[in-house]
mmCIF file of C-alpha atoms and ligand atoms in Angstrom:
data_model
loop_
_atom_site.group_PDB
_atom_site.id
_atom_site.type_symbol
_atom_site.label_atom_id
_atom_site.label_comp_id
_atom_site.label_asym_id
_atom_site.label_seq_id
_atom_site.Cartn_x
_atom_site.Cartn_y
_atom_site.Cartn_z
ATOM 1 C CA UNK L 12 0.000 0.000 0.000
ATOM 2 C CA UNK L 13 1.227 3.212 -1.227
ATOM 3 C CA UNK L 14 2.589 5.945 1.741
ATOM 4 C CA UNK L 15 0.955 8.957 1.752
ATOM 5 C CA UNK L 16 1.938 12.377 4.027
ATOM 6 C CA UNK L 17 -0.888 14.693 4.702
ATOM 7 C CA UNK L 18 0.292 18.160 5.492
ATOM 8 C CA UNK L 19 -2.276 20.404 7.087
ATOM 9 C CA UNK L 20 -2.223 24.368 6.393
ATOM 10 C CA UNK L 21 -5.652 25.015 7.720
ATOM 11 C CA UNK L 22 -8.790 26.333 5.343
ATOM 12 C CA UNK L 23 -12.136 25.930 5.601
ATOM 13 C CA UNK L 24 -11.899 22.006 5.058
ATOM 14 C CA UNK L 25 -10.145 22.226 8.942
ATOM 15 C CA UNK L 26 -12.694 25.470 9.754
ATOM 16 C CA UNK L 27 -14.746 25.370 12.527
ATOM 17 C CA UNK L 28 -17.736 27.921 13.107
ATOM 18 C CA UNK L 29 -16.870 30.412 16.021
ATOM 19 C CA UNK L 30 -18.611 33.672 17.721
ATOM 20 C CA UNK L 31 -15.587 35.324 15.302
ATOM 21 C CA UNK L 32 -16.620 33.058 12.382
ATOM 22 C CA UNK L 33 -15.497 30.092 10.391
ATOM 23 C CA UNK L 34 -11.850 29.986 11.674
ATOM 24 C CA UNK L 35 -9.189 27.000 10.985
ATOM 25 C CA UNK L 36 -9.262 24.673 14.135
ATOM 26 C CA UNK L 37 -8.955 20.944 13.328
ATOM 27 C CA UNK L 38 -5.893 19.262 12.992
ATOM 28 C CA UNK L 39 -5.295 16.718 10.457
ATOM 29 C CA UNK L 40 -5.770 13.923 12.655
ATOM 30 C CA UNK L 41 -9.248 15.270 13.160
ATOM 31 C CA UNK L 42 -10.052 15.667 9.336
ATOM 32 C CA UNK L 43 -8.849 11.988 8.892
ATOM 33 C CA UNK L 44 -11.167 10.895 11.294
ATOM 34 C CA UNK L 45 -14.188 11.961 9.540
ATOM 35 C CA UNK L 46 -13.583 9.557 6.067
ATOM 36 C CA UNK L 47 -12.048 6.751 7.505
ATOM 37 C CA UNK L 48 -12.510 4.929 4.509
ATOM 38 C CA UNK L 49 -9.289 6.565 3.458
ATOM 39 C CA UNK L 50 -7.469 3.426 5.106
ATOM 40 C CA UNK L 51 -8.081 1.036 2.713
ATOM 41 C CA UNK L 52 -6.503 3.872 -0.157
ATOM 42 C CA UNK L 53 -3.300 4.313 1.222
ATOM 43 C CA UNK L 54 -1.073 4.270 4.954
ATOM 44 C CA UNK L 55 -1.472 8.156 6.086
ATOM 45 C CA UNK L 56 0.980 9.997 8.100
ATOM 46 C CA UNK L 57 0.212 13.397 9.301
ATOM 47 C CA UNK L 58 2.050 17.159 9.668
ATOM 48 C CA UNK L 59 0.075 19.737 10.799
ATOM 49 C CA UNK L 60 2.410 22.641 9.716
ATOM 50 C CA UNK L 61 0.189 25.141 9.831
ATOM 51 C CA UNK L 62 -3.419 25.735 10.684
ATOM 52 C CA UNK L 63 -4.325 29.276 8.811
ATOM 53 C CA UNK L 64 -7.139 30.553 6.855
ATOM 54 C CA UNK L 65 -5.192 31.254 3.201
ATOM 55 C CA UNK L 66 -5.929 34.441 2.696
ATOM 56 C CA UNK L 67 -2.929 34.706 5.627
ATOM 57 C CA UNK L 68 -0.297 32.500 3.703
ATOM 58 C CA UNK L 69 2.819 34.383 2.951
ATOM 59 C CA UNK L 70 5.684 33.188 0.310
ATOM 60 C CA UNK L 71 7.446 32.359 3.751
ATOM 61 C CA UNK L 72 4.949 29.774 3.815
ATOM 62 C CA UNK L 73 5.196 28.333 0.478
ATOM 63 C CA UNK L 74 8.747 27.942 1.336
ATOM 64 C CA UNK L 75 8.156 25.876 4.756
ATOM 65 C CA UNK L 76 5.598 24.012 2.454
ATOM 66 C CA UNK L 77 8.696 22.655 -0.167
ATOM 67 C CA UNK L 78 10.931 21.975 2.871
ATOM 68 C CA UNK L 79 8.480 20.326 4.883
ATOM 69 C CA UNK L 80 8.304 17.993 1.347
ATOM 70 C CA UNK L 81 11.900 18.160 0.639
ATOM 71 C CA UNK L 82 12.613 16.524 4.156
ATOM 72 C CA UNK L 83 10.049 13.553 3.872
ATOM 73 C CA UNK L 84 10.851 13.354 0.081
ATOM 74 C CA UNK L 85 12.635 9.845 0.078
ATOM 75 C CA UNK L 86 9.440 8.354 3.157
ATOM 76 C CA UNK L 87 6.483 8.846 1.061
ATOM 77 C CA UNK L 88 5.066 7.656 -2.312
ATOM 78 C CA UNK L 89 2.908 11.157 -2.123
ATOM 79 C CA UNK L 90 1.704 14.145 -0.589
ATOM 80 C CA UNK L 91 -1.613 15.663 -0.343
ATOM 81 C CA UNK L 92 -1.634 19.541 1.449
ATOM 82 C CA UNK L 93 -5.032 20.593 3.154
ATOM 83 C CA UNK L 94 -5.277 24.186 2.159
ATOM 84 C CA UNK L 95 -7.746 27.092 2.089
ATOM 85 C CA UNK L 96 -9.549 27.518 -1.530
ATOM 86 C CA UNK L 97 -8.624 31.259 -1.452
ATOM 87 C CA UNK L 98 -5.109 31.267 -1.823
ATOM 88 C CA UNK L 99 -4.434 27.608 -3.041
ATOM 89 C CA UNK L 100 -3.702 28.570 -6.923
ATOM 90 C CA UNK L 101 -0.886 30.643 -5.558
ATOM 91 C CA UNK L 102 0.344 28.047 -3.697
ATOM 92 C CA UNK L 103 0.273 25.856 -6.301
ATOM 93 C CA UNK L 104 2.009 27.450 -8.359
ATOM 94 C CA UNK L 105 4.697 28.649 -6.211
ATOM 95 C CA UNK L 106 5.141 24.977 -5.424
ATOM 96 C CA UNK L 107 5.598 23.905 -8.819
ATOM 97 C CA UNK L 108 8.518 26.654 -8.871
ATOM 98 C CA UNK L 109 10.228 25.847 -5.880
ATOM 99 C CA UNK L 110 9.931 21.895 -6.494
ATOM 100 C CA UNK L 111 10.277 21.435 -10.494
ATOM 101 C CA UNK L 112 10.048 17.599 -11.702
ATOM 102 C CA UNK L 113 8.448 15.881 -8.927
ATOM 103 C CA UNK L 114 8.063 12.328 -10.491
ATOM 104 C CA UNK L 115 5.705 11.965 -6.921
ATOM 105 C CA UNK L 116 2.271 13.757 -6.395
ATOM 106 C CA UNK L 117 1.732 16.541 -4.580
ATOM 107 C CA UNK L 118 -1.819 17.317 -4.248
ATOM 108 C CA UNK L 119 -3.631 20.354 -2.648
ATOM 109 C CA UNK L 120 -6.770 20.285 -1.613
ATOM 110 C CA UNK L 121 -9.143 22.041 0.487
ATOM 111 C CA UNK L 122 -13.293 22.577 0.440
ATOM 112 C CA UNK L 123 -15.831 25.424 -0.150
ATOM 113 C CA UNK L 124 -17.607 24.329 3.169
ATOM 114 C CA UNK L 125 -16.227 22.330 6.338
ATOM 115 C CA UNK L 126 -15.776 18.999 6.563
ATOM 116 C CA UNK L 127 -17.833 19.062 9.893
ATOM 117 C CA UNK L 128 -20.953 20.695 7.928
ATOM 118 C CA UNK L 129 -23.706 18.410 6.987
ATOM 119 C CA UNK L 130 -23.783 19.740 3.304
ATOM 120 C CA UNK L 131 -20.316 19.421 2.605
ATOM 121 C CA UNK L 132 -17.648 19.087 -0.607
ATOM 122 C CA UNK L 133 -14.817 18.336 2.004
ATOM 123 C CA UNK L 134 -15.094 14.586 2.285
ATOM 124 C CA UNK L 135 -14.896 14.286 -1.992
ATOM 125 C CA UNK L 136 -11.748 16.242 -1.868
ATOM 126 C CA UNK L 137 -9.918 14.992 0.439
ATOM 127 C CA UNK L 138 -10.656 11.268 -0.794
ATOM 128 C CA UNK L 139 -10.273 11.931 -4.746
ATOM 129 C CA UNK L 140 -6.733 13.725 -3.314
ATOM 130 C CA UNK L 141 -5.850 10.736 -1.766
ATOM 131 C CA UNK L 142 -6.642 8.801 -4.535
ATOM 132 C CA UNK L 143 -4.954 11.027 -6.705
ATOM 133 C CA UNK L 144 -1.588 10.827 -4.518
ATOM 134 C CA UNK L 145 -1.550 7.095 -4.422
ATOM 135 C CA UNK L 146 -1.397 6.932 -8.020
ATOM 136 C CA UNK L 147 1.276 7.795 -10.979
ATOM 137 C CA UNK L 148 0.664 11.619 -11.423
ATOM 138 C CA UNK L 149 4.084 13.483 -11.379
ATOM 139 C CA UNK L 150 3.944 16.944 -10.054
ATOM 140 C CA UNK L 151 1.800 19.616 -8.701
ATOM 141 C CA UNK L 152 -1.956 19.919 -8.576
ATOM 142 C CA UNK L 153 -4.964 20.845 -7.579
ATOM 143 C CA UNK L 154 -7.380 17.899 -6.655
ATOM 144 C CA UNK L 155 -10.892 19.879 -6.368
ATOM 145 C CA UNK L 156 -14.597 18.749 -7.209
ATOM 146 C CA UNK L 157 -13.603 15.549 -8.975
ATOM 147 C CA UNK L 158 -11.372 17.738 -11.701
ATOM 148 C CA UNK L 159 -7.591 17.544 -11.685
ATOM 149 C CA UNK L 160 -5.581 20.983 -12.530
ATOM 150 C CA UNK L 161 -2.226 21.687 -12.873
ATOM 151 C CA UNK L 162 -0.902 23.458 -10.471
ATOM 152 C CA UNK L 163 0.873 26.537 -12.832
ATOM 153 C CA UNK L 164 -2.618 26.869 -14.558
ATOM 154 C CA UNK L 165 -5.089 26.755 -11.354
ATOM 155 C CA UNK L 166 -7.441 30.292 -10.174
ATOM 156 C CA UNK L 167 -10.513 30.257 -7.780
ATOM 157 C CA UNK L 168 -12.942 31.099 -10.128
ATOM 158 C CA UNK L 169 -16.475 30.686 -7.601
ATOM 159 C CA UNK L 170 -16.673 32.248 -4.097
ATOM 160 C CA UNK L 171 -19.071 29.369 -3.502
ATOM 161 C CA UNK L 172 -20.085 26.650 -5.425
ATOM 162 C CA UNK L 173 -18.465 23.150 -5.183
ATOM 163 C CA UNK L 174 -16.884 24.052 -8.370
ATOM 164 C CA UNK L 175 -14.666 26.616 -7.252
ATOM 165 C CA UNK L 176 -11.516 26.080 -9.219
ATOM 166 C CA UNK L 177 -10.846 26.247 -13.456
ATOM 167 C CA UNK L 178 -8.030 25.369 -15.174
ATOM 168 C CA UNK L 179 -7.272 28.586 -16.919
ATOM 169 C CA UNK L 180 -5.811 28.234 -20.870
ATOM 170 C CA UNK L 181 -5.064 24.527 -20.541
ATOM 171 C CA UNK L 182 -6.986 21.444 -19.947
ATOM 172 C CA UNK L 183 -7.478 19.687 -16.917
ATOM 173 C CA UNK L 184 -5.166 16.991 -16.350
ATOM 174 C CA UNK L 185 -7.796 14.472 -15.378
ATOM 175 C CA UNK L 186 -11.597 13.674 -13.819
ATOM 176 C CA UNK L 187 -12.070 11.072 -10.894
ATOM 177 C CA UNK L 188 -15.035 9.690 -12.466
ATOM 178 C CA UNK L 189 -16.805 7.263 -9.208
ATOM 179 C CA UNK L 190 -13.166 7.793 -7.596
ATOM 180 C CA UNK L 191 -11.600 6.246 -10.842
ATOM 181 C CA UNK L 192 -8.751 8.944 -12.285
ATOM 182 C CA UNK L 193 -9.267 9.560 -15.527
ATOM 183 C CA UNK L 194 -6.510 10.675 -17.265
ATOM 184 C CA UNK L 195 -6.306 13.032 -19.926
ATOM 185 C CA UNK L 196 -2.563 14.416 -20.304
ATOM 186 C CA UNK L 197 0.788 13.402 -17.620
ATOM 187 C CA UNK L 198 2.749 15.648 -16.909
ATOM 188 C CA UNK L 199 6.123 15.253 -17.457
ATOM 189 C CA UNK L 200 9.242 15.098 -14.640
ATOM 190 C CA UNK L 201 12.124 14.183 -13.920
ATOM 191 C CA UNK L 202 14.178 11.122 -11.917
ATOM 192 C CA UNK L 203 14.275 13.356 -9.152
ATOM 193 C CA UNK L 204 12.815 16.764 -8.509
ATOM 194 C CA UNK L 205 14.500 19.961 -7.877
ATOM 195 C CA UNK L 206 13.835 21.745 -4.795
ATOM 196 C CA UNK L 207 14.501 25.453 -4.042
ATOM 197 C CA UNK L 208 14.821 27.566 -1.252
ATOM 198 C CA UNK L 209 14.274 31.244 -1.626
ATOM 199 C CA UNK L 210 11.675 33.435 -3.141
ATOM 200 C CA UNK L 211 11.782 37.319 -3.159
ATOM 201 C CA UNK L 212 8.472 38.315 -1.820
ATOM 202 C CA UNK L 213 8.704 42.059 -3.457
ATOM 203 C CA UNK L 214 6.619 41.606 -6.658
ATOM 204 C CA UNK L 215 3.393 43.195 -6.748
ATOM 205 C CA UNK L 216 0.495 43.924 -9.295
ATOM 206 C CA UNK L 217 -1.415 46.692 -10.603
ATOM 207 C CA UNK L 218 -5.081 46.520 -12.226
ATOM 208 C CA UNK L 219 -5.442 49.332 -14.772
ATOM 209 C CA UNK L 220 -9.013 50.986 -14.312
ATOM 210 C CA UNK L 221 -10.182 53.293 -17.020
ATOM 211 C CA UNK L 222 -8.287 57.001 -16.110
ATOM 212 C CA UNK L 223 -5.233 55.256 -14.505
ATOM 213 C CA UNK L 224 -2.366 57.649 -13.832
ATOM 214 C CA UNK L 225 1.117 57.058 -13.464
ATOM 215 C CA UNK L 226 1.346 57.521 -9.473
ATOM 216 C CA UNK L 227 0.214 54.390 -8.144
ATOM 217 C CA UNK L 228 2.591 52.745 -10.657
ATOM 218 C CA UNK L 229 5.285 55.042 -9.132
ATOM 219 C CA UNK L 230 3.685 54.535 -5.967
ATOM 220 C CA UNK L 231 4.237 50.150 -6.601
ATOM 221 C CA UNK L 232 7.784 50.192 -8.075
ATOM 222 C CA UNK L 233 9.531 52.430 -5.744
ATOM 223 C CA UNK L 234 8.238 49.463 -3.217
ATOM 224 C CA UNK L 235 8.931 46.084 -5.234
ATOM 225 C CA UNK L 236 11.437 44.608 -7.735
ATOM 226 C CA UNK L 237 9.014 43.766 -9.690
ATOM 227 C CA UNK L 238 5.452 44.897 -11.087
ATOM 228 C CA UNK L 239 3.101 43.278 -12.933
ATOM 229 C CA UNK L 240 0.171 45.373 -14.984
ATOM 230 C CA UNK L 241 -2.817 43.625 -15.542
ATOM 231 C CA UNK L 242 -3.788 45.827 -18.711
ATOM 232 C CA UNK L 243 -7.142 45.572 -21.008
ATOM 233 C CA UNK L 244 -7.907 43.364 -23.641
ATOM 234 C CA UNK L 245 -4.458 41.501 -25.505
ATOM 235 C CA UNK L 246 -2.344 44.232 -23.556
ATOM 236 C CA UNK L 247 -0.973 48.105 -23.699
ATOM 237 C CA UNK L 248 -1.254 51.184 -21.597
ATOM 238 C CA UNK L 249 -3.343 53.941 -21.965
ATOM 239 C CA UNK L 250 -1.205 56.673 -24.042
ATOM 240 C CA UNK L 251 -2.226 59.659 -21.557
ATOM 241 C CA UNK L 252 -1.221 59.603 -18.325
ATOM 242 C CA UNK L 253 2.744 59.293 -18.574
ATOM 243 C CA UNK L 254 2.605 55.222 -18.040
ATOM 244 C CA UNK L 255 5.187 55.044 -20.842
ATOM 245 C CA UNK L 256 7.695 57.352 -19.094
ATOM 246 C CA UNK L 257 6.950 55.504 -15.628
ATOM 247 C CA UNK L 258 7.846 52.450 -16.809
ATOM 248 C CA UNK L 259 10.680 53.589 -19.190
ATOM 249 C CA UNK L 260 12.042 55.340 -15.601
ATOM 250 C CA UNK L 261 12.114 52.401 -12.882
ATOM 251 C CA UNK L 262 13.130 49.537 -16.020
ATOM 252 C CA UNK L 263 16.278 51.762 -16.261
ATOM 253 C CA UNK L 264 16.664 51.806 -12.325
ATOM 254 C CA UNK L 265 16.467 47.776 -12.446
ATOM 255 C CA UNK L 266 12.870 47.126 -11.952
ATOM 256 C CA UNK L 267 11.067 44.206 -13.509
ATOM 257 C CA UNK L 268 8.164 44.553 -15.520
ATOM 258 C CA UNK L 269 5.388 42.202 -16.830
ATOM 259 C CA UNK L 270 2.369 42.679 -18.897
ATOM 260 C CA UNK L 271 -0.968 40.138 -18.322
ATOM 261 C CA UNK L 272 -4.791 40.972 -19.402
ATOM 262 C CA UNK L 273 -7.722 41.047 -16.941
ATOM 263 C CA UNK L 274 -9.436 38.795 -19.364
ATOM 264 C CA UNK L 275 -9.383 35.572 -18.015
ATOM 265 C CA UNK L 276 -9.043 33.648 -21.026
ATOM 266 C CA UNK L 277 -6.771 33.176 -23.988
ATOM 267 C CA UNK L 278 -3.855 35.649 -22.310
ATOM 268 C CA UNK L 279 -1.833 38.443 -23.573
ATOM 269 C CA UNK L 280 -0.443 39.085 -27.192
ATOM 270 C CA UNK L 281 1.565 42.966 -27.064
ATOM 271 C CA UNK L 282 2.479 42.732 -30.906
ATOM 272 C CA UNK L 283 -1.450 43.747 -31.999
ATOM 273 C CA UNK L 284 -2.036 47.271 -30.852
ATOM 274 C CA UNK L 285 0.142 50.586 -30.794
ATOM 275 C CA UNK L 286 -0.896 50.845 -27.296
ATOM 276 C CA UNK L 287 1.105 47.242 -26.634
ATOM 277 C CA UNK L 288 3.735 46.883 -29.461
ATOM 278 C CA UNK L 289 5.548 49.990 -28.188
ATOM 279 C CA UNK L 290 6.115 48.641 -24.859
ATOM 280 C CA UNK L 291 7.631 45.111 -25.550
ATOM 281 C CA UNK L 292 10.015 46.281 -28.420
ATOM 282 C CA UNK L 293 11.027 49.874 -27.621
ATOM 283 C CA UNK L 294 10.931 49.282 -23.485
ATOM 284 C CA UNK L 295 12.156 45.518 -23.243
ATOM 285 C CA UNK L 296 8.916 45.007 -20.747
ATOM 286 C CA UNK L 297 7.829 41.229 -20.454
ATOM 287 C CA UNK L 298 4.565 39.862 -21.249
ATOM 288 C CA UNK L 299 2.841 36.447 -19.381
ATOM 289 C CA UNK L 300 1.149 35.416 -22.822
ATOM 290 C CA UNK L 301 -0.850 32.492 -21.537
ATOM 291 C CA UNK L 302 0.586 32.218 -18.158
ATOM 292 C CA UNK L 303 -2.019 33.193 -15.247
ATOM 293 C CA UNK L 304 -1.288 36.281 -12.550
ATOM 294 C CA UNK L 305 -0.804 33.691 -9.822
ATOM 295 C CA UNK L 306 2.023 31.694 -11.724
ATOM 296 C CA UNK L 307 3.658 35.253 -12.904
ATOM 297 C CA UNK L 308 3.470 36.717 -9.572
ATOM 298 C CA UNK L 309 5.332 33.154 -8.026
ATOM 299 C CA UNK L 310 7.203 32.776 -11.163
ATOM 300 C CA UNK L 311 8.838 36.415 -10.249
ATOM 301 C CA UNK L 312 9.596 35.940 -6.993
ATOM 302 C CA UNK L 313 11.303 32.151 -7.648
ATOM 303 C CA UNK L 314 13.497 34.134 -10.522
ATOM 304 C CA UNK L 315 14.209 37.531 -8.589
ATOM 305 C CA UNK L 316 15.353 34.921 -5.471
ATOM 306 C CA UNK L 317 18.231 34.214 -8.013
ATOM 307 C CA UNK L 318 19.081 36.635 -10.117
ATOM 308 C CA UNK L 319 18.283 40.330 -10.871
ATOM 309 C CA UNK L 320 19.910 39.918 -14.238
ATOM 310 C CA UNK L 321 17.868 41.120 -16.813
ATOM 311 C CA UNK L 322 18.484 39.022 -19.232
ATOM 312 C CA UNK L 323 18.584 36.275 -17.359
ATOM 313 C CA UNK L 324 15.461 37.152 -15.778
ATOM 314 C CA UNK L 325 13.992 37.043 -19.374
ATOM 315 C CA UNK L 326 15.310 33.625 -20.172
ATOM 316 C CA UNK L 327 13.354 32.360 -17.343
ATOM 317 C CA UNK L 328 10.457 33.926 -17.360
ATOM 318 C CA UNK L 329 9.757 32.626 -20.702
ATOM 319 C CA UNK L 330 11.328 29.111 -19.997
ATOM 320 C CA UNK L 331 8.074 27.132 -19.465
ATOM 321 C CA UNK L 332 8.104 25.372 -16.078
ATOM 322 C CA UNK L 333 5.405 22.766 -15.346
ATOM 323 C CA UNK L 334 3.658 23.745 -18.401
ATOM 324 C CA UNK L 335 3.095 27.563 -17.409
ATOM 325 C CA UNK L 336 3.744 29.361 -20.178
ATOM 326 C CA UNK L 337 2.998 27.895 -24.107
ATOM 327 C CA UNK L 338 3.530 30.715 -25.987
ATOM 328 C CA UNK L 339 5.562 31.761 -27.342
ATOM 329 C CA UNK L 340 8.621 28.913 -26.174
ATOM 330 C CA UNK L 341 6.756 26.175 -27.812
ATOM 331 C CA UNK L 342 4.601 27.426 -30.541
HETATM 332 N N1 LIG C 4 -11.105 31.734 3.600
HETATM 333 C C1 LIG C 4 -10.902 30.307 3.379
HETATM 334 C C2 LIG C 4 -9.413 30.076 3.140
HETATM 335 O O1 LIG C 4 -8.942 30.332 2.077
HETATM 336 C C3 LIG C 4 -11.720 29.845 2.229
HETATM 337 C C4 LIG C 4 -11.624 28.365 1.913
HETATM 338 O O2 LIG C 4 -10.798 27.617 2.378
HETATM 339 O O3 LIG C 4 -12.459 27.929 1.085
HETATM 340 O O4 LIG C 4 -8.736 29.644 4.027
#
């Protein structure tokens, strides 16, 4: 029987319902106990690293998360990490950056209500993870409502419904059909994975509204190493309003700076419009194509936590890892 380590981080799977509101209080010994048909899946051992709601996970975090792993590497078959739903695409993808190749599953999972609830998605979850961790399925991912996601191509996409997670310009890796994986693509990996150990947490993003000015880009990069724009549309910045000087200013002081749409689908492409082109060939700034803001933002701070070369920085960024960028490396 495979060997399985369950890592708790807290969420609402672990939440319990206090005069404050649904807070994280079970441990993972207490979430096993409510399916304990898990036994005849797989031998569980437990760490309870953690016991947060997500929306207080740092990159600090993320990091304990890929040691905890990179200590028990060699003990278990797989892993499966309870975590909240609100953060858990970020973690997933700062996973698959900090351990690249994993021929072993790591799963996260979590639930949109807690496991104690009578109405709950908690018990699915954490048994289709299971399932998913005792079998061959290399890498990071998201095991969540009976789909499985890569973890570089993961967002929250429903506040509430069971089916709170899409897999966002890629397709799912697989369906538990009746807790039966169904497999549609395997990712690749290595003999060994490659673990890493630092992350520079000083990346931040920007939405464009309508009217933006300059200042609160000013306002980010004087603060961060790195900023990312979520523009309009295929991507560009509005010609008034002295973006193009902005950016022109803090790229020559060092700063990093990526372009991504607020559309959720089908990503960037800078090359279409004047408001876009000008940027990419005449600034040098980088553009996340397909990739999603939560694998750009970790992306950033895995590459800025080794190098601040530029053009290293650029070979990187557009070095697909775990499948998180397509375009334009492999088209
Ligand atoms: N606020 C919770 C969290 O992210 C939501 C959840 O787990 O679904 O920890």
């Amino acid at each position: 029987m495979k060997r399985i380590l369950l890592i708790g981080t807290g969420g609402t799977i672990a939440s319990e319902m206090t005069v404050g509101g649904l807070a994280p209080e079970l441990t993972t010994e207490q979430l096993l106990a409510h399916i304990p048909a898990i036994r005849e899946i797989c031998r569980v051992e437990c760490v309870q690293l953690l016991n947060l709601d997500s929306t207080s996970i740092t990159p600090q975090h993320w990091l304990m998360m890929a040691r905890c792993i990179q200590e028990r590497y060699d003990l278990y078959d797989g892993f499966v990490i309870t975590h909240g739903t609100d953060t858990m695409a970020y973690t997933a993808a700062a996973l698959s950056y900090l351990i690249q190749g994993s021929p072993k599953p790591i799963i996260l999972t979590g639930a949109q209500k807690p496991i104690g609830f009578d109405s709950t998605d908690s018990k699915d979850n954490l048994t289709d993870a299971f399932r998913c961790a005792a079998e061959d399925l290399p890498g990071v991912s998201i095991v969540f409502n009976h789909q499985v996601i890569l973890g570089t191509r993961a967002r929250k996409t429903r506040t509430k419904s069971f089916q709170a997670f899409s897999s966002i310009n890629f397709p799912q890796l697989g369906v538990l059909r009746d807790g039966v994986l169904l497999r549609y693509i395997r990712q690749e990996c290595a003999s060994r994975p490659v673990f890493y150990d630092r992350l520079d947490s000083r990346v931040a993003l920007m939405k464009l509204v309508p009217g933006a000015d300059r200042a609160q880009a000013d306002f980010l990069l004087e603060r961060s190493d790195a900023l990312i724009v979520e523009s309009f549309g295929v991507g560009g910045v509005p010609e008034e309003g002295g973006f193009y000087e902005c950016l022109r200013h803090w790229m020559a002081e060092g700063r990093i700076v990526v372009l991504t749409t607020q559309v959720p689908s089908e990503g960037s492409d800078l090359e279409v419009y004047h408001v876009g082109r000008g940027l990419k060939n005449d600034l040098g700034v980088l553009e996340a194509y397909d990739m999603t803001t939560e694998a750009v933002v970790a992306k950033l701070m895995w590459i800025l936590g080794q190098t601040r070369e530029r053009e290293a920085v650029e070979r990187m960024f557009y070095t697909p890892v775990a499948r998180d960028i397509l375009w334009p490396a492999e088209c």
